[in-house]
Amino acid sequence: MPIDPRRLELLSALSRKVLWLSSWTIHHANHIRPNVDGLKVGGHQASSASLATIMSALYFSVLRPEDRVAVKPHASPVFHAIQYLFGNQTRDKLKTFRGYKGAQSYPSRTKDIDDVDFSTGSVGLGVAQTLFSSLVQDYVSAHGFMKGRREGRMIALVGDAEMDEGNIFEALLEGWKHGLRNTWWIVDYNRQSLDAVVREGLWEKFETMFRNFGWDVVIIKYGKLMQAAFAEPGGEALRRWIDNCPNQVYAALCFQGGAAFRKRLQDEIGDQGEVSALIERRNDAELLALMSNLGGHDMANMLEAFEAIDHDRPVCFIAYTIKGVGLPFQGHKDNHAGLMTPAQMEAFRDAQNIRPGHEWDKFEGLAQSPAELEAFLKDAPFNRQGPRRLETPTIPVPERLSFPAAAQMSTQQGFGLILNELARGDSELASRIVTASPDVTVSTNLGAWVNRRGLFAKAALADVFKKEKIPSTFAWDYSPKGQHIELGIAEMNLFILMSALGLSHSINGARLLPVATLYDPFIERGLDALNYACYQDARFMVAATPSGITLAPEGGAHQSIATPLIGMAQDGLASFEPAFVDELAVIMRWGFAHMQRDLDDKGSARDGTRSGGSVYLRLSTRTIEQPQRIMTPDLARDIEDGAYWLRKPGPNAEVVVACTGAVMPEAIEAVGLLGDSRRDVGLLAISSADRLHAGWTAARKMRRERRGAPYMSHVEKLLAPLPRDCGIVTVLDGHPAALGWIGAVCGHRMEALGVEHFGQTGSIDDLYRHYGIDANAILDAAEGLTAGAPVRHRKMAV
Ligand SMILES: Cc1ncc(C[n+]2csc(CCOP(=O)(O)OP(=O)(O)O)c2C)c(N)n1
Ligand SMILES: [Mg+2]
């Protein structure tokens, strides 16, 4: 169907306005706002300009309220300009673009006010996020959680160099396995990256690859002007020339302008006949307009391409563009951080008919009436349903999570048992849990949960082994009702899926409680994706197991040292490393509630720490003796806050041991052995170094802000009664710095034991001895901190 000319005219006008506003935003940040530190705000203008037409087509016309978009990081000024025209972004925030509390340089779900669907910035991640969001939408739909909402398209605006990021290809594979639908990736094929010009012929590789994975591929190369010129006599020769022109040369000519194009064309294809006439019919400006009229800059073309899609298969659009189009540095290879000079800006302003002082006026300089433009914007389908962030009630969390107690257990085993108990019941909580694992479902103890709740797939598929009555511990039936999403090994995919599942309450209006399992060392493989998931405030639980050097039988290469520090340092992630399974049950219960709390829920954070977020459980396969005790509310609260006295120190304590996680038996043994020669020895069980530390930091801040407030954090309350000269030995199976700060809380001397090197294989005993976290190492450290006779009893070598 031909596009209504009035609609085309309005959209083209708005798209020019978007290019102006985005350019002005950057210019303002550099030349007009007092720039105290003298730094230039680069990196956006050229990259944004590439997408002004495509994004205007999408937001002002093509997008529906249920669609969600990941915008290429450097198109942020274009995104903000569009939202400004919609009335969702303020002039003040644009004026302080990249400044304190201003509009963000990369669209941010949490920091921007203008309806960002997915935070981007680390290239590649936003692209894959749309794919996983689409799978999550399928999950929500199959489980009957859509409540009549229409399915949306998950759309990524992708830089062509962004396609170098491996995580995109990992996601592509996973999408194919799960029958991906409703996903559009629009590649801004400007053939430029940050430093360079993209390799020749790359799109052919993309095309074959996407088609291979079942995607529809739409190539939008020539704009309408070009198409019309190709129909003129000599047009075919022009098309051939364009097709054969190397990326570098085309980019350079776009920068040099119409006269340069003319010379080049005349030299190379000027035949003194039809082609020459075709060229000569245009003056320099017209020739440049023709040669810059690549498909991605032609509104009519883009609308047609988008509106022609009549199926829900995934689509990759490859839209030819010119980086910096319409700006003085268009096509220049150094344009990534290019800025217009004040003189260039003035010329650009004049060309747009914008009066000085009216730069921010929404419709200044446009020929169409403001009333008509305003009405058009108001009527954009994108805006028709009001706020696009959906609200969902929280899912009740039971008072306690139960598990069959046993005298000896590992935390990993406990994790499996707790989930199995949930799977057996019929709580709403259990119905909203979605588990996922990158090929380590069984080895991380999720097997029992999966046996009961099944695997998710859009089409049912029975477990062949079960059908054939071949004995197996696992019954893996796939169905649309299944609650486990089995992934390939790629950990990036796991965390991007967590990010997508963990935003479902806001994106799909259906709250899910995602739980991921993986081996602890491989957190590092997916770290950036984990970081971005937290950055956009997705809510999920990660059980990482086995961990540390305690995973001894797994071998040296799998040992993890840095993860306790990652857990502490990762914003938005509360990390725990329980020693015992009853602690884990408390933590998981707390975790399911924490995953659902709003960030501004002041009432829930009793200690000034973050009120809601994701949760990381660092678990172990080491079977250890479990305490026989009643979980009192006080004990549970201490565990949630990060620590409790497993053995309370006496009033004259000379030394205490503070321990986290799987090395607890060594700490218990050392405390026992110390008892003969040191007075009143205590044992502090630390369930979360992260929460303990965060509480301490928050308390100091609170005291500074409200001078004299008597507020004490949990760790201060625990350590304050210790005599000044009491020593503290900390120990964990991880980097010692994770607990190395504890001495500073009340000014106690301390020694921090932990693991700083890795790779040695051996039994747990061998490794604890080798790395110095066994009972004797604790005794040595205690001795070094205290006066008095040498410790009498030591652990005998076995
Ligand atoms: C993971 C990651 N690495 C590096 C960067 C820095 N960076 C930002 S944009 C860019 C290249 C952009 O090229 P392209 O994707 O083609 O976008 P264009 O600017 O051409 O539109 C790079 C390397 C980043 N943002 N994220
Ligand atoms: Mg590019």
Coordinates of C-alpha atoms and ligand atoms in Angstrom, one line a residue, residues 46-48 50-51 72-74 106 121-124 158-163 165 188 190-195 198 323 336 528, ligand 1:
A46 CA 27.9 10.9 14.0
S47 CA 26.7 7.7 15.5
S48 CA 23.3 9.1 16.4
S50 CA 23.0 7.3 11.3
L51 CA 19.8 6.3 13.0
K72 CA 22.3 1.2 20.2
P73 CA 24.3 3.0 23.0
H74 CA 25.5 5.9 20.8
Y106 CA 23.7 5.6 26.9
G121 CA 26.2 0.8 26.7
S122 CA 28.2 -2.3 26.6
V123 CA 27.8 -3.1 23.0
G124 CA 26.2 -6.5 22.1
V158 CA 22.4 -2.5 16.3
G159 CA 25.6 -0.9 15.2
D160 CA 27.3 -2.8 12.5
A161 CA 30.6 -3.0 14.4
E162 CA 28.5 -4.1 17.4
M163 CA 27.9 -7.3 15.4
E165 CA 30.5 -9.0 19.9
D188 CA 22.7 0.4 11.2
N190 CA 27.1 2.6 8.2
R191 CA 30.2 0.5 7.6
Q192 CA 32.1 2.5 10.3
S193 CA 33.0 1.5 13.8
L194 CA 34.9 3.7 16.3
D195 CA 38.3 3.5 14.8
V198 CA 34.0 -2.1 8.3
K323 CA 27.7 7.7 9.7
H336 CA 33.1 8.9 15.9
D528 CA 29.5 -8.1 31.9
Ligands
LIG1 C1 31.7 -3.9 25.1 C2 32.1 -2.5 24.5 N1 33.3 -2.4 24.0 C3 33.7 -1.2 23.5 C4 32.9 -0.1 23.5 C5 33.3 1.2 23.0 N2 32.6 1.5 21.7 C6 31.5 2.3 21.7 S1 30.8 2.4 20.2 C7 32.0 1.5 19.5 C8 32.0 1.2 18.0 C9 30.7 1.5 17.4 O1 30.6 1.1 16.1 P1 29.2 0.6 15.5 O2 28.6 -0.5 16.4 O3 29.4 0.4 14.1 O4 28.3 1.9 15.8 P2 28.3 3.3 15.0 O5 28.9 4.3 15.9 O6 29.0 3.1 13.7 O7 26.9 3.6 14.8 C10 32.9 1.1 20.4 C11 34.1 0.2 20.2 C12 31.6 -0.3 24.1 N3 30.7 0.7 24.3 N4 31.2 -1.5 24.6

